Amino acid sequence: MNNKKEKGTKTSFPKAMKNTLRAWKVLWKACPQRFIYAVVYGIIDSATPYVAIWFSAQFINELAGARDPHTLWMWVIWILSSSAVLFLLSSFFQHLYQKYSYGTILDVYKIFQDKFLDMDFVDVDSQRVYDIKSQIEQDSNFRGFGLFMAMHSFDSLIWIISKIAGGIGLSISLFTSKVTNPSFVVLDNPFVCIGLFALLLGLSLLSSGCSNKAIGYLNRNNDAGKFENRKFSFYFKLVEDKHRALDSRIYGQERSFRSFFCSDDDPFRVNGYFAKLAKGPMGAFQALSAVISRLLLGGIYLLVCAKAWGGAFGVGSVTQYVGASTALFAGISELIEQLGLARANSQYLDVVFSLLDIPNDMYQGSLTTEKRADRRYNVEFRDVSFKYPGSERFALRHVNMKFQVGKRLAVVGMNGSGKTTFIKLLCRLYDPTEGEILLNGIDIRKYRYDEYMDLFSVVFQDFKLFALPLGQNVASCEKYDSARATDCLEKAGFGDRLSSLPKGLDTYLYKKMETDGIDVSGGEAQKIATARALYKDSPFIILDEPTAALDPIAEAEIYSKFNGIVGDKTAVYISHRLSSCRFCDEIAVFDNGQVVQYGSHDELVGRCGKYQELWNAQAQYYAKKEVPVEGGVEAV
Ligand code: ADP
């Protein structure tokens, strides 16, 4: 962990604009309506005060001048009707704008979700992508940097541009109207007008420049803040997360982290780094910005009052010009601040784009896997070797194997011997570094990826279930065949529990989405995951340690039903509990990334080698009791 206060790098203005435009393009694709309503609502909302200011000015001018009751009534009606119409319109579009902006969080997550779903697994699984993803999360949790800030900038820019446009429209005559009092004639001089405008503009730019300078101190030290936030959320998750809570209670782990928060190095403390910045240069620039903006306001009042005194316009227009010019110059300040923020956000958008730009390098073929009614798919590993990306070590070395269609293959070996890697290559989550894998004699890379994936149902060791109804977990979709889902759950050994659930397949798993959801044990979860694999009904079923979390009775139950469960499918079954592999037709023994032995249990157990060694090592733990299984007996 690194808690150094690092300086952020400055991005050039054109690069920042390019990144912001690209972010808007990405967001537009995700939700165009949100942009449309932001523009319409932004314009109406910014125009509303100007319309009121203008009509009020006409009313006051009339009141201070001719006082014609008919004209006064007319202005009153205009003020009321225009305000009412604009208010209604503004409320209507505000509703639509808010409706879509509440969904921005989902839209942004969907952008990342789609990218991850589309990404080659080799990238999803890589440390580099994990680091980028974590950085994007931290950036957005810290100050909304990244796509959220780009979206926010768009909204702000619409408001600001409308504000500036309205301000220019209503204050232009402040500079062009002529005074009638000769003592003030100097104010009509075009150079004086331009000079005064330039002075006010200069003050406005100076104020926003100081404010940007102050924000710059924060931006340059974001990394320090992000690190503290990370510590903070880690600490709270540590004690709140029920899975960690057990360990924390037993070992008092929270004590190890408390010191982080008592550290004098914490930049958020009263005397911490950010407080020092606030008391020092950052605070000074903020104060200077506030002083200059007050000076600007004073300057506007002076100019407007001087021109009114000089007879350039009536008293009613004073409110109009003060209101419009203040909004105009405030708008200019805000525009500069927004551009500064977009520039600060640019480096965070670089990180977002580095994720979105990850190419799909995995070759995607176009051959169809021809859905065979007889499910006779032959798979062959031909001299396959594999190294994980970034690793120097071969996880698999010269693997040669042919799957016998409809047979049960057990893959056994010690931890780290390459069993799971073998399955990952079989499912084309990775491509071999050397050699090839063939499906019905053709390199699997030449098939359409989605069709090839359809051939496999896998229950990985670290499978995940969702906090959704049980039936949806089994079918992996909202609308499903209830009878089939029930049948699969029964086959997987979850039948008794299912019949005890009042809501049956509609019972929510866990309590995240429903308070009356059920918690399932590790073994029950494994049965549901097995049912999910069965529901997919693929020609290959692969079970990676499917009984690791089961008690011996449930394990025996699964084995006894195994033949019935897999039916005519080709089954691959990974385990390091050798007693559970005896019902398989073939056993491949992995050691150090290689298949060192291949054969049936009876052949291998009587032969000197790794299988016998593992068998003998485990035999002492098997109980004497034997349970019947289809085609033999099984010891538990
Ligand atoms: P098994 O399933 O037999 O326990 P694995 O196939 O998971 O073994 O692992 C085989 C080897 O590959 C091990 O040395 C393991 O450390 C390594 N390995 C597994 N996954 C990765 C990965 N994502 N990146 C790098 N090395 C890995």
mmCIF file with all atom_site columns, N, CA, C and O in Angstrom, residues 212-251:
data_model
loop_
_atom_site.group_PDB
_atom_site.id
_atom_site.type_symbol
_atom_site.label_atom_id
_atom_site.label_alt_id
_atom_site.label_comp_id
_atom_site.label_asym_id
_atom_site.label_entity_id
_atom_site.label_seq_id
_atom_site.pdbx_PDB_ins_code
_atom_site.Cartn_x
_atom_site.Cartn_y
_atom_site.Cartn_z
_atom_site.occupancy
_atom_site.B_iso_or_equiv
_atom_site.pdbx_formal_charge
_atom_site.auth_seq_id
_atom_site.auth_comp_id
_atom_site.auth_asym_id
_atom_site.auth_atom_id
_atom_site.pdbx_PDB_model_num
ATOM 1   N N  . ASN A 1 212 ? -10.103 27.779  -9.702  1.00 0.00 ? 212 ASN A N  1
ATOM 2   C CA . ASN A 1 212 ? -9.502  26.594  -10.338 1.00 0.00 ? 212 ASN A CA 1
ATOM 3   C C  . ASN A 1 212 ? -8.176  26.235  -9.702  1.00 0.00 ? 212 ASN A C  1
ATOM 4   O O  . ASN A 1 212 ? -7.826  25.071  -9.556  1.00 0.00 ? 212 ASN A O  1
ATOM 5   N N  . LYS A 1 213 ? -7.435  27.292  -9.344  1.00 0.00 ? 213 LYS A N  1
ATOM 6   C CA . LYS A 1 213 ? -6.125  27.044  -8.720  1.00 0.00 ? 213 LYS A CA 1
ATOM 7   C C  . LYS A 1 213 ? -6.344  26.303  -7.399  1.00 0.00 ? 213 LYS A C  1
ATOM 8   O O  . LYS A 1 213 ? -5.629  25.346  -7.076  1.00 0.00 ? 213 LYS A O  1
ATOM 9   N N  . ALA A 1 214 ? -7.389  26.758  -6.642  1.00 0.00 ? 214 ALA A N  1
ATOM 10  C CA . ALA A 1 214 ? -7.679  26.102  -5.358  1.00 0.00 ? 214 ALA A CA 1
ATOM 11  C C  . ALA A 1 214 ? -8.086  24.651  -5.589  1.00 0.00 ? 214 ALA A C  1
ATOM 12  O O  . ALA A 1 214 ? -7.584  23.736  -4.923  1.00 0.00 ? 214 ALA A O  1
ATOM 13  N N  . ILE A 1 215 ? -8.978  24.417  -6.578  1.00 0.00 ? 215 ILE A N  1
ATOM 14  C CA . ILE A 1 215 ? -9.426  23.042  -6.855  1.00 0.00 ? 215 ILE A CA 1
ATOM 15  C C  . ILE A 1 215 ? -8.245  22.194  -7.326  1.00 0.00 ? 215 ILE A C  1
ATOM 16  O O  . ILE A 1 215 ? -8.146  21.010  -7.029  1.00 0.00 ? 215 ILE A O  1
ATOM 17  N N  . GLY A 1 216 ? -7.319  22.867  -8.046  1.00 0.00 ? 216 GLY A N  1
ATOM 18  C CA . GLY A 1 216 ? -6.139  22.164  -8.551  1.00 0.00 ? 216 GLY A CA 1
ATOM 19  C C  . GLY A 1 216 ? -5.348  21.505  -7.427  1.00 0.00 ? 216 GLY A C  1
ATOM 20  O O  . GLY A 1 216 ? -4.810  20.410  -7.597  1.00 0.00 ? 216 GLY A O  1
ATOM 21  N N  . TYR A 1 217 ? -5.298  22.168  -6.246  1.00 0.00 ? 217 TYR A N  1
ATOM 22  C CA . TYR A 1 217 ? -4.570  21.559  -5.116  1.00 0.00 ? 217 TYR A CA 1
ATOM 23  C C  . TYR A 1 217 ? -5.212  20.240  -4.726  1.00 0.00 ? 217 TYR A C  1
ATOM 24  O O  . TYR A 1 217 ? -4.538  19.279  -4.396  1.00 0.00 ? 217 TYR A O  1
ATOM 25  N N  . LEU A 1 218 ? -6.565  20.237  -4.748  1.00 0.00 ? 218 LEU A N  1
ATOM 26  C CA . LEU A 1 218 ? -7.271  18.985  -4.413  1.00 0.00 ? 218 LEU A CA 1
ATOM 27  C C  . LEU A 1 218 ? -7.006  17.934  -5.470  1.00 0.00 ? 218 LEU A C  1
ATOM 28  O O  . LEU A 1 218 ? -6.683  16.800  -5.167  1.00 0.00 ? 218 LEU A O  1
ATOM 29  N N  . ASN A 1 219 ? -7.139  18.364  -6.746  1.00 0.00 ? 219 ASN A N  1
ATOM 30  C CA . ASN A 1 219 ? -6.983  17.398  -7.843  1.00 0.00 ? 219 ASN A CA 1
ATOM 31  C C  . ASN A 1 219 ? -5.609  16.770  -7.847  1.00 0.00 ? 219 ASN A C  1
ATOM 32  O O  . ASN A 1 219 ? -5.465  15.583  -8.100  1.00 0.00 ? 219 ASN A O  1
ATOM 33  N N  . ARG A 1 220 ? -4.594  17.598  -7.575  1.00 0.00 ? 220 ARG A N  1
ATOM 34  C CA . ARG A 1 220 ? -3.235  17.064  -7.638  1.00 0.00 ? 220 ARG A CA 1
ATOM 35  C C  . ARG A 1 220 ? -2.966  16.081  -6.506  1.00 0.00 ? 220 ARG A C  1
ATOM 36  O O  . ARG A 1 220 ? -1.994  15.354  -6.545  1.00 0.00 ? 220 ARG A O  1
ATOM 37  N N  . ASN A 1 221 ? -3.838  16.121  -5.489  1.00 0.00 ? 221 ASN A N  1
ATOM 38  C CA . ASN A 1 221 ? -3.609  15.225  -4.356  1.00 0.00 ? 221 ASN A CA 1
ATOM 39  C C  . ASN A 1 221 ? -4.706  14.176  -4.219  1.00 0.00 ? 221 ASN A C  1
ATOM 40  O O  . ASN A 1 221 ? -4.934  13.635  -3.144  1.00 0.00 ? 221 ASN A O  1
ATOM 41  N N  . ASN A 1 222 ? -5.376  13.928  -5.334  1.00 0.00 ? 222 ASN A N  1
ATOM 42  C CA . ASN A 1 222 ? -6.456  12.943  -5.318  1.00 0.00 ? 222 ASN A CA 1
ATOM 43  C C  . ASN A 1 222 ? -5.984  11.582  -4.856  1.00 0.00 ? 222 ASN A C  1
ATOM 44  O O  . ASN A 1 222 ? -6.706  10.865  -4.183  1.00 0.00 ? 222 ASN A O  1
ATOM 45  N N  . ASP A 1 223 ? -4.766  11.221  -5.253  1.00 0.00 ? 223 ASP A N  1
ATOM 46  C CA . ASP A 1 223 ? -4.301  9.873   -4.933  1.00 0.00 ? 223 ASP A CA 1
ATOM 47  C C  . ASP A 1 223 ? -4.240  9.655   -3.432  1.00 0.00 ? 223 ASP A C  1
ATOM 48  O O  . ASP A 1 223 ? -4.591  8.582   -2.939  1.00 0.00 ? 223 ASP A O  1
ATOM 49  N N  . ALA A 1 224 ? -3.811  10.717  -2.706  1.00 0.00 ? 224 ALA A N  1
ATOM 50  C CA . ALA A 1 224 ? -3.748  10.598  -1.249  1.00 0.00 ? 224 ALA A CA 1
ATOM 51  C C  . ALA A 1 224 ? -5.151  10.414  -0.688  1.00 0.00 ? 224 ALA A C  1
ATOM 52  O O  . ALA A 1 224 ? -5.395  9.572   0.182   1.00 0.00 ? 224 ALA A O  1
ATOM 53  N N  . GLY A 1 225 ? -6.107  11.182  -1.224  1.00 0.00 ? 225 GLY A N  1
ATOM 54  C CA . GLY A 1 225 ? -7.482  11.082  -0.752  1.00 0.00 ? 225 GLY A CA 1
ATOM 55  C C  . GLY A 1 225 ? -8.083  9.737   -1.083  1.00 0.00 ? 225 GLY A C  1
ATOM 56  O O  . GLY A 1 225 ? -8.773  9.125   -0.261  1.00 0.00 ? 225 GLY A O  1
ATOM 57  N N  . LYS A 1 226 ? -7.797  9.250   -2.300  1.00 0.00 ? 226 LYS A N  1
ATOM 58  C CA . LYS A 1 226 ? -8.355  7.967   -2.727  1.00 0.00 ? 226 LYS A CA 1
ATOM 59  C C  . LYS A 1 226 ? -7.855  6.845   -1.825  1.00 0.00 ? 226 LYS A C  1
ATOM 60  O O  . LYS A 1 226 ? -8.596  5.950   -1.442  1.00 0.00 ? 226 LYS A O  1
ATOM 61  N N  . PHE A 1 227 ? -6.564  6.933   -1.479  1.00 0.00 ? 227 PHE A N  1
ATOM 62  C CA . PHE A 1 227 ? -5.988  5.876   -0.646  1.00 0.00 ? 227 PHE A CA 1
ATOM 63  C C  . PHE A 1 227 ? -6.676  5.849   0.723   1.00 0.00 ? 227 PHE A C  1
ATOM 64  O O  . PHE A 1 227 ? -7.016  4.792   1.246   1.00 0.00 ? 227 PHE A O  1
ATOM 65  N N  . GLU A 1 228 ? -6.933  7.062   1.277   1.00 0.00 ? 228 GLU A N  1
ATOM 66  C CA . GLU A 1 228 ? -7.599  7.112   2.581   1.00 0.00 ? 228 GLU A CA 1
ATOM 67  C C  . GLU A 1 228 ? -9.010  6.553   2.473   1.00 0.00 ? 228 GLU A C  1
ATOM 68  O O  . GLU A 1 228 ? -9.468  5.830   3.339   1.00 0.00 ? 228 GLU A O  1
ATOM 69  N N  . ASN A 1 229 ? -9.709  6.884   1.384   1.00 0.00 ? 229 ASN A N  1
ATOM 70  C CA . ASN A 1 229 ? -11.063 6.365   1.185   1.00 0.00 ? 229 ASN A CA 1
ATOM 71  C C  . ASN A 1 229 ? -11.052 4.846   1.115   1.00 0.00 ? 229 ASN A C  1
ATOM 72  O O  . ASN A 1 229 ? -11.947 4.184   1.612   1.00 0.00 ? 229 ASN A O  1
ATOM 73  N N  . ARG A 1 230 ? -10.024 4.318   0.456   1.00 0.00 ? 230 ARG A N  1
ATOM 74  C CA . ARG A 1 230 ? -9.935  2.871   0.296   1.00 0.00 ? 230 ARG A CA 1
ATOM 75  C C  . ARG A 1 230 ? -9.778  2.221   1.659   1.00 0.00 ? 230 ARG A C  1
ATOM 76  O O  . ARG A 1 230 ? -10.434 1.248   1.997   1.00 0.00 ? 230 ARG A O  1
ATOM 77  N N  . LYS A 1 231 ? -8.889  2.822   2.489   1.00 0.00 ? 231 LYS A N  1
ATOM 78  C CA . LYS A 1 231 ? -8.662  2.301   3.837   1.00 0.00 ? 231 LYS A CA 1
ATOM 79  C C  . LYS A 1 231 ? -9.958  2.330   4.623   1.00 0.00 ? 231 LYS A C  1
ATOM 80  O O  . LYS A 1 231 ? -10.325 1.388   5.315   1.00 0.00 ? 231 LYS A O  1
ATOM 81  N N  . PHE A 1 232 ? -10.654 3.457   4.486   1.00 0.00 ? 232 PHE A N  1
ATOM 82  C CA . PHE A 1 232 ? -11.877 3.688   5.227   1.00 0.00 ? 232 PHE A CA 1
ATOM 83  C C  . PHE A 1 232 ? -12.924 2.622   4.890   1.00 0.00 ? 232 PHE A C  1
ATOM 84  O O  . PHE A 1 232 ? -13.489 1.978   5.766   1.00 0.00 ? 232 PHE A O  1
ATOM 85  N N  . SER A 1 233 ? -13.154 2.413   3.578   1.00 0.00 ? 233 SER A N  1
ATOM 86  C CA . SER A 1 233 ? -14.197 1.444   3.202   1.00 0.00 ? 233 SER A CA 1
ATOM 87  C C  . SER A 1 233 ? -13.742 0.031   3.548   1.00 0.00 ? 233 SER A C  1
ATOM 88  O O  . SER A 1 233 ? -14.542 -0.798  3.950   1.00 0.00 ? 233 SER A O  1
ATOM 89  N N  . PHE A 1 234 ? -12.445 -0.235  3.440   1.00 0.00 ? 234 PHE A N  1
ATOM 90  C CA . PHE A 1 234 ? -11.948 -1.567  3.788   1.00 0.00 ? 234 PHE A CA 1
ATOM 91  C C  . PHE A 1 234 ? -12.216 -1.839  5.268   1.00 0.00 ? 234 PHE A C  1
ATOM 92  O O  . PHE A 1 234 ? -12.710 -2.898  5.651   1.00 0.00 ? 234 PHE A O  1
ATOM 93  N N  . TYR A 1 235 ? -11.939 -0.834  6.098   1.00 0.00 ? 235 TYR A N  1
ATOM 94  C CA . TYR A 1 235 ? -12.109 -0.990  7.539   1.00 0.00 ? 235 TYR A CA 1
ATOM 95  C C  . TYR A 1 235 ? -13.574 -1.268  7.873   1.00 0.00 ? 235 TYR A C  1
ATOM 96  O O  . TYR A 1 235 ? -13.891 -2.170  8.637   1.00 0.00 ? 235 TYR A O  1
ATOM 97  N N  . PHE A 1 236 ? -14.479 -0.516  7.261   1.00 0.00 ? 236 PHE A N  1
ATOM 98  C CA . PHE A 1 236 ? -15.889 -0.710  7.602   1.00 0.00 ? 236 PHE A CA 1
ATOM 99  C C  . PHE A 1 236 ? -16.431 -2.020  7.072   1.00 0.00 ? 236 PHE A C  1
ATOM 100 O O  . PHE A 1 236 ? -17.238 -2.664  7.720   1.00 0.00 ? 236 PHE A O  1
ATOM 101 N N  . LYS A 1 237 ? -15.939 -2.421  5.891   1.00 0.00 ? 237 LYS A N  1
ATOM 102 C CA . LYS A 1 237 ? -16.396 -3.706  5.359   1.00 0.00 ? 237 LYS A CA 1
ATOM 103 C C  . LYS A 1 237 ? -15.908 -4.832  6.262   1.00 0.00 ? 237 LYS A C  1
ATOM 104 O O  . LYS A 1 237 ? -16.566 -5.832  6.451   1.00 0.00 ? 237 LYS A O  1
ATOM 105 N N  . LEU A 1 238 ? -14.744 -4.604  6.830   1.00 0.00 ? 238 LEU A N  1
ATOM 106 C CA . LEU A 1 238 ? -14.136 -5.634  7.668   1.00 0.00 ? 238 LEU A CA 1
ATOM 107 C C  . LEU A 1 238 ? -15.039 -6.001  8.845   1.00 0.00 ? 238 LEU A C  1
ATOM 108 O O  . LEU A 1 238 ? -15.218 -7.153  9.181   1.00 0.00 ? 238 LEU A O  1
ATOM 109 N N  . VAL A 1 239 ? -15.628 -4.985  9.457   1.00 0.00 ? 239 VAL A N  1
ATOM 110 C CA . VAL A 1 239 ? -16.454 -5.278  10.622  1.00 0.00 ? 239 VAL A CA 1
ATOM 111 C C  . VAL A 1 239 ? -17.921 -5.493  10.277  1.00 0.00 ? 239 VAL A C  1
ATOM 112 O O  . VAL A 1 239 ? -18.653 -6.109  11.022  1.00 0.00 ? 239 VAL A O  1
ATOM 113 N N  . GLU A 1 240 ? -18.353 -4.975  9.114   1.00 0.00 ? 240 GLU A N  1
ATOM 114 C CA . GLU A 1 240 ? -19.773 -5.100  8.754   1.00 0.00 ? 240 GLU A CA 1
ATOM 115 C C  . GLU A 1 240 ? -20.079 -6.392  8.001   1.00 0.00 ? 240 GLU A C  1
ATOM 116 O O  . GLU A 1 240 ? -21.125 -6.982  8.176   1.00 0.00 ? 240 GLU A O  1
ATOM 117 N N  . ASP A 1 241 ? -19.158 -6.791  7.147   1.00 0.00 ? 241 ASP A N  1
ATOM 118 C CA . ASP A 1 241 ? -19.384 -7.951  6.298   1.00 0.00 ? 241 ASP A CA 1
ATOM 119 C C  . ASP A 1 241 ? -19.518 -9.207  7.161   1.00 0.00 ? 241 ASP A C  1
ATOM 120 O O  . ASP A 1 241 ? -18.618 -9.545  7.921   1.00 0.00 ? 241 ASP A O  1
ATOM 121 N N  . LYS A 1 242 ? -20.684 -9.886  7.024   1.00 0.00 ? 242 LYS A N  1
ATOM 122 C CA . LYS A 1 242 ? -20.908 -11.008 7.939   1.00 0.00 ? 242 LYS A CA 1
ATOM 123 C C  . LYS A 1 242 ? -19.907 -12.133 7.717   1.00 0.00 ? 242 LYS A C  1
ATOM 124 O O  . LYS A 1 242 ? -19.610 -12.895 8.620   1.00 0.00 ? 242 LYS A O  1
ATOM 125 N N  . HIS A 1 243 ? -19.357 -12.222 6.504   1.00 0.00 ? 243 HIS A N  1
ATOM 126 C CA . HIS A 1 243 ? -18.386 -13.293 6.264   1.00 0.00 ? 243 HIS A CA 1
ATOM 127 C C  . HIS A 1 243 ? -17.062 -13.001 6.964   1.00 0.00 ? 243 HIS A C  1
ATOM 128 O O  . HIS A 1 243 ? -16.349 -13.900 7.367   1.00 0.00 ? 243 HIS A O  1
ATOM 129 N N  . ARG A 1 244 ? -16.736 -11.699 7.076   1.00 0.00 ? 244 ARG A N  1
ATOM 130 C CA . ARG A 1 244 ? -15.488 -11.358 7.749   1.00 0.00 ? 244 ARG A CA 1
ATOM 131 C C  . ARG A 1 244 ? -15.706 -11.209 9.251   1.00 0.00 ? 244 ARG A C  1
ATOM 132 O O  . ARG A 1 244 ? -14.766 -11.287 10.030  1.00 0.00 ? 244 ARG A O  1
ATOM 133 N N  . ALA A 1 245 ? -16.987 -10.937 9.617   1.00 0.00 ? 245 ALA A N  1
ATOM 134 C CA . ALA A 1 245 ? -17.272 -10.622 11.017  1.00 0.00 ? 245 ALA A CA 1
ATOM 135 C C  . ALA A 1 245 ? -16.826 -11.748 11.945  1.00 0.00 ? 245 ALA A C  1
ATOM 136 O O  . ALA A 1 245 ? -16.349 -11.494 13.053  1.00 0.00 ? 245 ALA A O  1
ATOM 137 N N  . LEU A 1 246 ? -16.958 -12.998 11.461  1.00 0.00 ? 246 LEU A N  1
ATOM 138 C CA . LEU A 1 246 ? -16.580 -14.134 12.303  1.00 0.00 ? 246 LEU A CA 1
ATOM 139 C C  . LEU A 1 246 ? -15.097 -14.083 12.647  1.00 0.00 ? 246 LEU A C  1
ATOM 140 O O  . LEU A 1 246 ? -14.709 -14.098 13.820  1.00 0.00 ? 246 LEU A O  1
ATOM 141 N N  . ASP A 1 247 ? -14.279 -13.970 11.604  1.00 0.00 ? 247 ASP A N  1
ATOM 142 C CA . ASP A 1 247 ? -12.831 -13.920 11.804  1.00 0.00 ? 247 ASP A CA 1
ATOM 143 C C  . ASP A 1 247 ? -12.455 -12.726 12.669  1.00 0.00 ? 247 ASP A C  1
ATOM 144 O O  . ASP A 1 247 ? -11.603 -12.814 13.555  1.00 0.00 ? 247 ASP A O  1
ATOM 145 N N  . SER A 1 248 ? -13.129 -11.585 12.398  1.00 0.00 ? 248 SER A N  1
ATOM 146 C CA . SER A 1 248 ? -12.782 -10.367 13.146  1.00 0.00 ? 248 SER A CA 1
ATOM 147 C C  . SER A 1 248 ? -13.038 -10.570 14.626  1.00 0.00 ? 248 SER A C  1
ATOM 148 O O  . SER A 1 248 ? -12.265 -10.126 15.473  1.00 0.00 ? 248 SER A O  1
ATOM 149 N N  . ARG A 1 249 ? -14.174 -11.242 14.950  1.00 0.00 ? 249 ARG A N  1
ATOM 150 C CA . ARG A 1 249 ? -14.494 -11.460 16.355  1.00 0.00 ? 249 ARG A CA 1
ATOM 151 C C  . ARG A 1 249 ? -13.503 -12.400 17.020  1.00 0.00 ? 249 ARG A C  1
ATOM 152 O O  . ARG A 1 249 ? -13.068 -12.184 18.149  1.00 0.00 ? 249 ARG A O  1
ATOM 153 N N  . ILE A 1 250 ? -13.165 -13.464 16.326  1.00 0.00 ? 250 ILE A N  1
ATOM 154 C CA . ILE A 1 250 ? -12.275 -14.452 16.931  1.00 0.00 ? 250 ILE A CA 1
ATOM 155 C C  . ILE A 1 250 ? -10.866 -13.896 17.097  1.00 0.00 ? 250 ILE A C  1
ATOM 156 O O  . ILE A 1 250 ? -10.223 -14.076 18.124  1.00 0.00 ? 250 ILE A O  1
ATOM 157 N N  . TYR A 1 251 ? -10.405 -13.206 16.058  1.00 0.00 ? 251 TYR A N  1
ATOM 158 C CA . TYR A 1 251 ? -9.006  -12.769 16.093  1.00 0.00 ? 251 TYR A CA 1
ATOM 159 C C  . TYR A 1 251 ? -8.826  -11.278 16.398  1.00 0.00 ? 251 TYR A C  1
ATOM 160 O O  . TYR A 1 251 ? -7.700  -10.802 16.445  1.00 0.00 ? 251 TYR A O  1
#
